[in-house]
Tab-separated table of C-alpha atoms in Angstrom:
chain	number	residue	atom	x	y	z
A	1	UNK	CA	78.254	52.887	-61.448
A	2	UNK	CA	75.304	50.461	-61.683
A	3	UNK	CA	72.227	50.943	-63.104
A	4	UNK	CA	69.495	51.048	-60.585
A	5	UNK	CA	66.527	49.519	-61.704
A	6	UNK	CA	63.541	48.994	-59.994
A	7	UNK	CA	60.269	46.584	-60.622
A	8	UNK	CA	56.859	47.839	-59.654
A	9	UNK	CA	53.452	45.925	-59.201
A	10	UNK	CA	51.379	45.494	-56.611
A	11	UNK	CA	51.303	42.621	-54.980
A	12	UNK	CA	49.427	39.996	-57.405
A	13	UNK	CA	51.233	41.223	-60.046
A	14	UNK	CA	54.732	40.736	-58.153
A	15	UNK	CA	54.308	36.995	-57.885
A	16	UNK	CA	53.571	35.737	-61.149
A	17	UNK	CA	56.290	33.402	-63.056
A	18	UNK	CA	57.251	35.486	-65.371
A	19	UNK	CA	57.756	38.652	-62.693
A	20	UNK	CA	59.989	36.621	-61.243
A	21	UNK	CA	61.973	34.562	-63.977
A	22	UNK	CA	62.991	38.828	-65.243
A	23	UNK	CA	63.910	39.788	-61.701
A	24	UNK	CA	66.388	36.919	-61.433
A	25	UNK	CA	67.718	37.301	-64.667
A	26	UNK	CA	68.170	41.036	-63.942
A	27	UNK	CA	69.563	40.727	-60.371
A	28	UNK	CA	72.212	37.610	-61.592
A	29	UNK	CA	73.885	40.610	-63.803
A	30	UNK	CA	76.811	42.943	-62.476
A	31	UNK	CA	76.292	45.755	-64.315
A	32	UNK	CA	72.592	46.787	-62.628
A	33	UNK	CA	71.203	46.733	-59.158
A	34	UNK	CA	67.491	45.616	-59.013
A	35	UNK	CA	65.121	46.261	-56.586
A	36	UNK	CA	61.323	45.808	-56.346
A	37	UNK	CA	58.459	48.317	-55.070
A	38	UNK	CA	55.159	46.692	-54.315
A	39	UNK	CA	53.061	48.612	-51.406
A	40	UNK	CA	52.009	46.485	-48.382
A	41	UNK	CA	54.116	43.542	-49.399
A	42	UNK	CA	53.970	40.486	-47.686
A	43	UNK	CA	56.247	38.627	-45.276
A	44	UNK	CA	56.349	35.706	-47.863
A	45	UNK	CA	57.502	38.227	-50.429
A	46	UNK	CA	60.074	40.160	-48.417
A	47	UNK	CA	61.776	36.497	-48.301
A	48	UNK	CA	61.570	35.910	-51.487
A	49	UNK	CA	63.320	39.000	-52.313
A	50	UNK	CA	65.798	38.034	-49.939
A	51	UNK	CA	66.550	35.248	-51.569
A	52	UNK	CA	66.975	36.768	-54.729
A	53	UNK	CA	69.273	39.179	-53.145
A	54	UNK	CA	67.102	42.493	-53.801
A	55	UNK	CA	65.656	45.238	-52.200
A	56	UNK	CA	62.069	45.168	-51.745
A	57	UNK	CA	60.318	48.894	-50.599
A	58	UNK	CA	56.919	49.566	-49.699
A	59	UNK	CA	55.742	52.468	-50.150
A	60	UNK	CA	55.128	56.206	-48.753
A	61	UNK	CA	52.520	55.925	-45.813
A	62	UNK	CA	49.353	57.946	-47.115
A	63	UNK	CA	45.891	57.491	-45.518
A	64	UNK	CA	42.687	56.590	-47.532
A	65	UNK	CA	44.680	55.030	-50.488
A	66	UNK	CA	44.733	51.293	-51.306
A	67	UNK	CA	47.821	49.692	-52.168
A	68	UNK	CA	47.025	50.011	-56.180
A	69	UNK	CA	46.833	54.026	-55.203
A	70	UNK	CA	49.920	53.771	-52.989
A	71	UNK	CA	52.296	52.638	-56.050
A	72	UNK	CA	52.072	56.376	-57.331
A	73	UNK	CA	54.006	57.225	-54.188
A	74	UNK	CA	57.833	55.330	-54.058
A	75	UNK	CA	59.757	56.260	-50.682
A	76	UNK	CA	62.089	58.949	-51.216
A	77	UNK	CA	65.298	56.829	-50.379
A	78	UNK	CA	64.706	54.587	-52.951
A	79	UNK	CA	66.864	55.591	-56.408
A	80	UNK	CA	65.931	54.628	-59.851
A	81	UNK	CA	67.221	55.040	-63.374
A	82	UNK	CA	65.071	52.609	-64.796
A	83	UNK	CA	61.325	51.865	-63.422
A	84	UNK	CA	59.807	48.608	-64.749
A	85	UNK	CA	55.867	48.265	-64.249
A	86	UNK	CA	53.616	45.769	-64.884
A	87	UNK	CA	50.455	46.700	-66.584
A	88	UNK	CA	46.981	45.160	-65.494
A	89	UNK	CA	44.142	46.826	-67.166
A	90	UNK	CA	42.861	50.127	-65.833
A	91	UNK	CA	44.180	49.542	-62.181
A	92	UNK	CA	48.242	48.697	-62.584
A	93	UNK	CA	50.288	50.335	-65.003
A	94	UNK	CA	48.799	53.856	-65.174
A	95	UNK	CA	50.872	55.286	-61.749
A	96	UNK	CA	54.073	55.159	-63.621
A	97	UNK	CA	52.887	58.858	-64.974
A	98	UNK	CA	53.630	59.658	-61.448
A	99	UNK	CA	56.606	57.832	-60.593
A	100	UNK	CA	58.396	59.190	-63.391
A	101	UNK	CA	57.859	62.524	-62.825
A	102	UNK	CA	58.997	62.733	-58.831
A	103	UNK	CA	62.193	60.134	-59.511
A	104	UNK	CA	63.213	61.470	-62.978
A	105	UNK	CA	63.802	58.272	-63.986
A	106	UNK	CA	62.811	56.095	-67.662
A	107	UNK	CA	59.592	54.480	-67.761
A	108	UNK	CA	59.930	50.656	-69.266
A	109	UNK	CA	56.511	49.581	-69.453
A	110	UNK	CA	55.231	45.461	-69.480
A	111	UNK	CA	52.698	44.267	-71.122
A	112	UNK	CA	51.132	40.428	-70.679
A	113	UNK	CA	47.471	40.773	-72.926
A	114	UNK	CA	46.282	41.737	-75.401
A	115	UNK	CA	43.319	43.696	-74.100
A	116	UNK	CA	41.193	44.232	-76.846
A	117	UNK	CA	40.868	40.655	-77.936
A	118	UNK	CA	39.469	40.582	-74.325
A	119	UNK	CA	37.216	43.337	-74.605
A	120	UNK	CA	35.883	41.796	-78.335
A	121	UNK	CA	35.179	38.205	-76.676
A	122	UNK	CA	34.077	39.788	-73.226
A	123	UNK	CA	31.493	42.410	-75.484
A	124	UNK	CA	32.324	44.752	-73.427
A	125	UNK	CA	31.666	48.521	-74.243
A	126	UNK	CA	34.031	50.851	-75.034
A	127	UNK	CA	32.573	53.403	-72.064
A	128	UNK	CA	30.816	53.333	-69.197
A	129	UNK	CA	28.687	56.171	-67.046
A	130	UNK	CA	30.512	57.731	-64.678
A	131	UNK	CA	34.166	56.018	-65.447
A	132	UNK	CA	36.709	56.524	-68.086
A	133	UNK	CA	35.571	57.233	-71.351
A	134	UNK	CA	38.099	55.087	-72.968
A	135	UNK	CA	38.467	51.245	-73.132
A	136	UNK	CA	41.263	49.382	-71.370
A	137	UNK	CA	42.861	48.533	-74.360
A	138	UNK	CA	42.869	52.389	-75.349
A	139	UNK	CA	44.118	53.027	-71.634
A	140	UNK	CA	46.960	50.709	-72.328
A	141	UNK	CA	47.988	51.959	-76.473
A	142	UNK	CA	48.205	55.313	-74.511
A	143	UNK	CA	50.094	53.999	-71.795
A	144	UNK	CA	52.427	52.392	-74.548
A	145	UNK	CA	52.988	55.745	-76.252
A	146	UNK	CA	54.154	57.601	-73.241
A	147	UNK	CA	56.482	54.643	-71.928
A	148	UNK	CA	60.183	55.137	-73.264
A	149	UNK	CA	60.125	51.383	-73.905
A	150	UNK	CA	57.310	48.852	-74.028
A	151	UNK	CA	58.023	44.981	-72.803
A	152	UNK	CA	56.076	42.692	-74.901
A	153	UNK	CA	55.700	39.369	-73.576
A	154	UNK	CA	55.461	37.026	-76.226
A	155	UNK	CA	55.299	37.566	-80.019
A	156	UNK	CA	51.735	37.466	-80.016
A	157	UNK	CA	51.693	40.747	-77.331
A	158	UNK	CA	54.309	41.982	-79.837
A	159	UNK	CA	52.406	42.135	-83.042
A	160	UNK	CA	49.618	43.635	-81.664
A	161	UNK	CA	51.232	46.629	-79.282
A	162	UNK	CA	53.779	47.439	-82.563
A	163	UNK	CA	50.754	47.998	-84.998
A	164	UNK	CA	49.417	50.493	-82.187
A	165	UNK	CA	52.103	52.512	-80.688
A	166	UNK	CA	55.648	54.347	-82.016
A	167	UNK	CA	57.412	53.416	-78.869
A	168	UNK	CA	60.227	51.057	-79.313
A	169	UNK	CA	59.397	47.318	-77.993
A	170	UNK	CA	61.461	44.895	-76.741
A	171	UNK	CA	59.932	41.397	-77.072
A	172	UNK	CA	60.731	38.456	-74.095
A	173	UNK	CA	60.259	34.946	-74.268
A	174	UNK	CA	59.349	33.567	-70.988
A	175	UNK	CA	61.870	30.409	-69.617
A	176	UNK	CA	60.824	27.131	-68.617
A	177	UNK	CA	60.251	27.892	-64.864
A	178	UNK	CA	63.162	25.690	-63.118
A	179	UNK	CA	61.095	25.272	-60.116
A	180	UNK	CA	58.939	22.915	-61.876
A	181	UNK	CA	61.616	20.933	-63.651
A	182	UNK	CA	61.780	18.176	-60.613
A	183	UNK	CA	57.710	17.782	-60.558
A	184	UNK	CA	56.813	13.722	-60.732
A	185	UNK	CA	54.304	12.547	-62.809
A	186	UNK	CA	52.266	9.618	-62.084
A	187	UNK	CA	52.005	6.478	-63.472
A	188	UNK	CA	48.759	6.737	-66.630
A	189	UNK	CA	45.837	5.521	-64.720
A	190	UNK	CA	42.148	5.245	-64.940
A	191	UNK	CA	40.857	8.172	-65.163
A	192	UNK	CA	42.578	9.563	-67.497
A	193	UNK	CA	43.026	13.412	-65.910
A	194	UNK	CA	42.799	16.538	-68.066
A	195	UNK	CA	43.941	20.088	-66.404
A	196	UNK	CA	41.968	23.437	-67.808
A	197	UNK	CA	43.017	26.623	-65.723
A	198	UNK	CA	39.774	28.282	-65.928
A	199	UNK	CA	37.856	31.262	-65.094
A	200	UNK	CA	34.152	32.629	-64.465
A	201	UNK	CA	35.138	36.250	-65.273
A	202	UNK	CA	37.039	35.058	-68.609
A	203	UNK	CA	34.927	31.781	-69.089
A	204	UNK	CA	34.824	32.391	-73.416
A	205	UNK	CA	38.300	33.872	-73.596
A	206	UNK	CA	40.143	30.918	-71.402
A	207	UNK	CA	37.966	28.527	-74.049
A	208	UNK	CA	36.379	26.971	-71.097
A	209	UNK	CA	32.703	26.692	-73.775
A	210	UNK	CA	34.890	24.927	-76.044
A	211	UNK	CA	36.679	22.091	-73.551
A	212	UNK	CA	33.344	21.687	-72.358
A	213	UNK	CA	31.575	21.201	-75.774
A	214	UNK	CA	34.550	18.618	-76.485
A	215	UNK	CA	34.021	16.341	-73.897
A	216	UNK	CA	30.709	16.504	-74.403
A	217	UNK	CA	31.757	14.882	-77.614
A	218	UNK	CA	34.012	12.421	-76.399
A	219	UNK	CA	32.545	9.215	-75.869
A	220	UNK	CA	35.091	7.547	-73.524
A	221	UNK	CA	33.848	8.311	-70.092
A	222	UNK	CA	37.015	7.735	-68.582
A	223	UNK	CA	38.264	10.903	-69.560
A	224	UNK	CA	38.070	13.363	-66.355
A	225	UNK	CA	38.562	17.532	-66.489
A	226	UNK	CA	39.846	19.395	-63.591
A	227	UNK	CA	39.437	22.866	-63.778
A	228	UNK	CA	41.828	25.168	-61.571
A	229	UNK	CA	40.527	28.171	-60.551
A	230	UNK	CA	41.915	30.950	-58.584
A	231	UNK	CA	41.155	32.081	-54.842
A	232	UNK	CA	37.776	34.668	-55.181
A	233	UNK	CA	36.818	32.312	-57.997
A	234	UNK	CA	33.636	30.781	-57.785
A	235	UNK	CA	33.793	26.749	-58.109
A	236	UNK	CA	29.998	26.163	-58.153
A	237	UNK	CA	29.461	29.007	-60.587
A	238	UNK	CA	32.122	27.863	-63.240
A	239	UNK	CA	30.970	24.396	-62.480
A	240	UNK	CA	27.662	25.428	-63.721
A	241	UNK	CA	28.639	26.688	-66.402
A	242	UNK	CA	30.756	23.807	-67.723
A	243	UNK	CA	27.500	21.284	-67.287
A	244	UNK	CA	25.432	23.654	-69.271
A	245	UNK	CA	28.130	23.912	-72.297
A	246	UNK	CA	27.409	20.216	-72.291
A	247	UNK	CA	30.019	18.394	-69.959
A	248	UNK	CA	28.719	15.861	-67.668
A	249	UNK	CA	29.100	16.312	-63.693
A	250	UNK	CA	30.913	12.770	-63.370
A	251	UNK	CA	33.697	13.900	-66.027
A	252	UNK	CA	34.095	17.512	-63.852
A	253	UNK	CA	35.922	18.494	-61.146
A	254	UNK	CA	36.872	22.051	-59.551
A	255	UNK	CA	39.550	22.992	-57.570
A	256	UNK	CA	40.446	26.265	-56.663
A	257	UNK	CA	44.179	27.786	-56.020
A	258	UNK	CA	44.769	29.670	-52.713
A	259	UNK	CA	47.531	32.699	-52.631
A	260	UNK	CA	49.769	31.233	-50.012
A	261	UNK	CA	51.717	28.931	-51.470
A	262	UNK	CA	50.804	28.157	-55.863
A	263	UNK	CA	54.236	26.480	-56.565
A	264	UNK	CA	53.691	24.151	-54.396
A	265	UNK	CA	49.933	23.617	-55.299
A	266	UNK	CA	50.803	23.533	-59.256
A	267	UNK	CA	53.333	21.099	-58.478
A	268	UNK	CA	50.463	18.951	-56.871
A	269	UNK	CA	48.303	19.277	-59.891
A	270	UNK	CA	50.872	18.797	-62.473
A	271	UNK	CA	51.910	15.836	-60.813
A	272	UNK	CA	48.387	14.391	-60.788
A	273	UNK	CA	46.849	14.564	-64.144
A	274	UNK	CA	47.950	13.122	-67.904
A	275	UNK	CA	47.277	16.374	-70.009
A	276	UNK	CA	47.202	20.178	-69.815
A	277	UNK	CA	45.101	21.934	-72.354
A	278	UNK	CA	44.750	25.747	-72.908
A	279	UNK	CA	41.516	26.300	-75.934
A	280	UNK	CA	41.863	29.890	-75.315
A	281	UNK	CA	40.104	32.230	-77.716
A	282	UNK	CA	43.137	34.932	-77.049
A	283	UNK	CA	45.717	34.397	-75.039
A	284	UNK	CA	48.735	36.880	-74.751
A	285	UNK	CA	51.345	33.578	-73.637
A	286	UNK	CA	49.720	31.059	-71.270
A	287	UNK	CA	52.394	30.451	-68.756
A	288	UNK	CA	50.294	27.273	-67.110
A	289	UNK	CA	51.167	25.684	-70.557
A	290	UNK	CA	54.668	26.380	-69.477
A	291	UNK	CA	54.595	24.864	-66.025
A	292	UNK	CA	53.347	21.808	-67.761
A	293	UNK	CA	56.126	21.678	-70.299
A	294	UNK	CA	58.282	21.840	-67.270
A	295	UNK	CA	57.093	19.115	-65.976
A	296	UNK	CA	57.581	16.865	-68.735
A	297	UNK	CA	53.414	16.563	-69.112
A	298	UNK	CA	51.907	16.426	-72.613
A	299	UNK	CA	49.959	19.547	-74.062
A	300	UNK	CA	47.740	20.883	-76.176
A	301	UNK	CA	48.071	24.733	-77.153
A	302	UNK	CA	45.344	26.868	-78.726
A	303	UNK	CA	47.025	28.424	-82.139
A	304	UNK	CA	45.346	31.196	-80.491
A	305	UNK	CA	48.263	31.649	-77.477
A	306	UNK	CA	51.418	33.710	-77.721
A	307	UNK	CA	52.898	30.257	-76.268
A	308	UNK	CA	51.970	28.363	-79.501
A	309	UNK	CA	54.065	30.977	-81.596
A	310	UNK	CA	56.553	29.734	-79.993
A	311	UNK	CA	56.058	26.218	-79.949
A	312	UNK	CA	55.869	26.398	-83.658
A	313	UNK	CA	59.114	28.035	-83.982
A	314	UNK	CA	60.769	24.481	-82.606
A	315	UNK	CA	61.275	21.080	-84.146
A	316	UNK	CA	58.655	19.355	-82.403
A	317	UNK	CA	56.450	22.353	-81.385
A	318	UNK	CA	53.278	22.038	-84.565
A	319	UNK	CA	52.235	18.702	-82.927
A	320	UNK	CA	51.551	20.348	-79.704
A	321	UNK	CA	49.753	22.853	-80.767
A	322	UNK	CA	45.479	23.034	-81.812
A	323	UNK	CA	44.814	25.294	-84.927
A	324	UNK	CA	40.995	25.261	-84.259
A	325	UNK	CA	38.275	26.744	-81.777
A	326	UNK	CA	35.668	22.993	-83.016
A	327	UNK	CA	35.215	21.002	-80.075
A	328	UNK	CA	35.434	18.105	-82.456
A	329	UNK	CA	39.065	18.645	-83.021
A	330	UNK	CA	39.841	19.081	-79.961
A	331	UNK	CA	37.766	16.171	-78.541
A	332	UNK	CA	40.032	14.312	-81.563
A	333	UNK	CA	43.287	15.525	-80.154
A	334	UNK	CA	42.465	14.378	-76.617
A	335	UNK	CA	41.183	11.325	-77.199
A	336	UNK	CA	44.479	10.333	-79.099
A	337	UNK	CA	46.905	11.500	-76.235
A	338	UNK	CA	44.386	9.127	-74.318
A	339	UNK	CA	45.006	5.947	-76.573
A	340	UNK	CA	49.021	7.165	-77.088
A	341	UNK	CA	51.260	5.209	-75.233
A	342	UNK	CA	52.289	6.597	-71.998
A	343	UNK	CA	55.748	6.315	-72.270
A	344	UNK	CA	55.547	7.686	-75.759
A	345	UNK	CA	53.581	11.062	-74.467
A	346	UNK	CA	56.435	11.613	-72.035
A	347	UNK	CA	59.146	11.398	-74.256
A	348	UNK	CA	57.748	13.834	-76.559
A	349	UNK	CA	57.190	16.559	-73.867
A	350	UNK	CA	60.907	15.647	-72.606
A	351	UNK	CA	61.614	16.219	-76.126
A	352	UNK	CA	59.547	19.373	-76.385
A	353	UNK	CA	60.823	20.907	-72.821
A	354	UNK	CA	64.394	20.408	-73.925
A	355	UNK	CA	64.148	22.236	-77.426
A	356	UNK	CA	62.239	25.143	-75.631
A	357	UNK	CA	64.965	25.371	-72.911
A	358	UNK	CA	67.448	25.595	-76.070
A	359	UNK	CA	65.919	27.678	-77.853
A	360	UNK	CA	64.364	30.876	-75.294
A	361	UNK	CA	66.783	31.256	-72.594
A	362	UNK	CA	65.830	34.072	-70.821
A	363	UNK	CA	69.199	35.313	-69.389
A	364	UNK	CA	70.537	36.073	-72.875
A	365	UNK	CA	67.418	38.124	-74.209
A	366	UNK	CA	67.859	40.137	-70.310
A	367	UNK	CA	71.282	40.785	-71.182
A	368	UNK	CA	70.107	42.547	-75.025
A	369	UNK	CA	67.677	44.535	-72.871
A	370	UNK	CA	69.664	45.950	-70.273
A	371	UNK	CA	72.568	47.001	-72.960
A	372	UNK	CA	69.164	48.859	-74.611
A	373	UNK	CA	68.080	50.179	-71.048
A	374	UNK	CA	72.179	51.589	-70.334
A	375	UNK	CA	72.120	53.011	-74.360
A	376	UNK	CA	68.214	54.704	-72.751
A	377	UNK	CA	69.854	56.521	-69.796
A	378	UNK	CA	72.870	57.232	-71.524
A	379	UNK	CA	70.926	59.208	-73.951
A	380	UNK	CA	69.413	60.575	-71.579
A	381	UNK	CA	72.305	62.038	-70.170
A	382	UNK	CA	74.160	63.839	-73.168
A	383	UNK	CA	70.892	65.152	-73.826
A	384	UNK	CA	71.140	66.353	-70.439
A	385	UNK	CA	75.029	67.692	-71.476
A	386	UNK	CA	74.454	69.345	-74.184
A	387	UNK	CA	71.065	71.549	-72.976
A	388	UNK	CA	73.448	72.894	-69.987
A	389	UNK	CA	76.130	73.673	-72.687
C-alpha cells in the first residue's frame, strides 16, 4: 500500500522553488502517493499539479476564515499518513496542531529561516500588547518540538533548529532548479548589471545597507544595481532607502516581480545582468543565488547564507562566496568580476553549477527521507499493535 503523503501551505508558500523541487522528487517515487492541500488555490496551480501528476484539495468551505485559517480544516475525503507543512512565521505552520488531530496522521514539519536572526537584525520585541506573548522564533522551537520530524532546509537552518529542539531533523539540500538551466546570458556590455533581490520589510537582513554602502565605494560608474522586489513591495520606498545608504540614483534601478508568472520573469532578469549578489546578514539558503547558478551567471554569496555552506563544501565553491558584512570587500569583489574576463566568469559558474548538480541531488536525499517517513508510520503502527494486545 502506498504511503499517502500530503503537502500543505497556503498559496505563497506552495509556489516557491524549493516546494516544488520536494513535491517532484516525492511524486517521481512508487512507493508514496503525494498530494497537495492549499485553500483557494489557483487555476495556475491546479495545472501545475496536474502536471506533476498530484492531487491538489482545497479545503472545507467555512465562512469568515481566510485561506491561512482554512488550512486547519482538510476535506474529509482526502487521506494522509504523512502531512508536510511549510512554516512561515506566526501565520503558516501552526494549523498542523489541527490537522493532525482530525486525520491521525504524522506531522513532518519544514522549516526555511532562521527566525531569530530575523528578529535580532529586525529589533523586534519579543511581545507585543494584545498578541502572542511569545516571539516567532519561540512560536516556531515549539512548533519543532511537537512535529514528529522537523525538515531543515539547509545546514545553516539545521544547526540552529538542532541546538533548540529534541525532535529528530532531517536536513535537505535544495537542487539546481532545471527550469533555469536553458536561461541565455547576454553578451558583457556597458553597464555592467548587478542583481540584489531586495526588500523594504527585510532591508538590513537581505544586506541591502551594505550593497548600497559598496557601490557607494566603487568608483567605476559603469557599474549598475537592479534591485528585484516582490509584488506589495514598495519600489520608491526601497529606492529611497538605497540613495540614503549612499548609492547614487544613476547606478539604481527597481523592478518589482508580479505573482503570475516569476519563472518566466527570473529568467528575464537572469538573462539580463552580469552578477547576482546576496550580502545578507542571515539568510536560512538564498534560493535566488541558486537560480543564478543555474543559469551559468557569476555570484557572490554572503558567508552568512545556508547556500554558502554549501558552496564551500565543493571544489570551487570558497571563491564564490564573501566572508564579510564591509562594503569595502564587497565593493573589491565586484569590481574584480567587473575587470574578469567574460568568458572566464562563465566558465567558472559552468564549473560551479556542475559540481553543485554532483554533489546535492535532491532525488537521492528524498529517497533517505521517505524510508525515515515509512520507518515513522510503521512505528506508529506496532505501537498501535501492541496497545490493542
Amino acid at each position: 500500500m502506498s504511503l499517502k503523503i500530503t503537502v500543505a501551505s497556503n498559496k505563497e508558500g506552495w509556489d516557491i522553488v524549493m516546494n516544488e523541487q520536494l513535491i517532484k522528487a516525492l511524486a517521481r517515487d512508487k512507493r508514496v502517493e503525494v498530494s497537495g492541500f492549499v485553500p483557494c488555490n489557483t487555476q495556475e496551480q491546479r495545472d501545475q499539479a496536474q502536471r506533476m501528476n498530484i492531487s491538489l484539495y482545497d479545503a472545507e468551505k467555512q465562512y469568515g476564515f481566510d485561506s491561512n485559517e482554512l488550512l486547519s480544516y482538510p476535506p474529509d475525503d482526502l487521506k494522509i499518513d504523512i502531512l508536510i507543512m511549510h512554516s512561515y512565521g506566526r501565520h503558516v505552520g501552526k494549523q498542523a496542531q489541527n490537522i493532525i488531530k482530525s486525520k491521525r496522521c504524522k506531522w513532518v514539519l519544514v522549516v526555511h529561516i532562521i527566525r531569530k536572526d530575523f528578529e535580532r537584525d529586525l529589533e523586534m520585541v519579543a511581545s507585543r500588547a494584545g498578541e502572542f506573548q511569545e516571539s516567532e522564533h519561540e512560536l516556531q522551537v515549539a512548533l519543532c518540538e511537537k512535529a514528529d520530524l522537523v525538515l531543515a532546509v539547509g545546514h545553516k537552518v539545521e544547526q540552529s533548529y538542532k541546538a533548540e529542539t529534541r525532535t529528530p531533523i532531517f536536513t535537505l539540500i535544495p537542487s539546481i532548479p532545471r527550469e533555469f538551466l536553458d536561461t541565455k546570458q547576454h553578451d558583457r556590455s556597458s553597464p555592467f548589471k548587478v542583481l540584489l533581490s531586495a526588500s523594504t520589510k527585510y532591508f538590513e537582513v537581505k544586506g541591502c545597507a551594505i550593497a548600497a554602502k559598496a557601490f557607494n565605494q566603487l568608483e567605476d560608474p559603469s557599474i549598475h544595481l537592479l534591485l528585484v522586489v516582490k509584488e506589495g513591495d514598495s519600489a520608491s520606498t526601497i529606492k529611497e532607502s538605497m540613495v540614503e545608504k549612499g548609492i547614487s540614483p544613476e547606478q539604481l534601478k527597481v523592478r518589482r516581480l508580479f505573482k503570475d508568472d516569476q519563472e518566466e520573469e527570473w529568467r528575464s532578469l537572469l538573462s539580463e545582468v552580469d552578477l547576482l549578489i546576496k550580502p545578507s546578514k542571515s539568510e536560512g539558503f538564498g534560493m535566488a543565488g541558486l537560480r543564478a547558478i543555474a543559469a551559468n551567471l557569476p555570484v557572490l554569496i554572503s558567508g552568512n547564507c545556508g547556500l554558502a555552506i554549501a558552496l564551500k563544501e565543493l571544489p570551487s565553491g570558497n571563491k564564490h562566496v564573501v566572508d564579510s558584512q564591509n562594503p569595502e570587500v564587497w565593493a573589491r569583489r565586484i569590481q574584480e568580476i567587473k575587470e574578469k574576463d567574460g568568458q572566464i566568469c562563465r566558465s567558472e559558474a559552468e564549473q560551479l553549477k556542475n559540481e553543485y548538480s554532483a554533489a546535492y541531488n535532491l532525488e537521492d536525499q528524498v529517497n533517505s527521507l521517505i524510508d525515515a517517513f515509512s520507518e515513522m508510520v510503521k512505528s506508529d503502527i506496532q505501537h498501535g499493535v501492541k496497545e490493542t494486545l
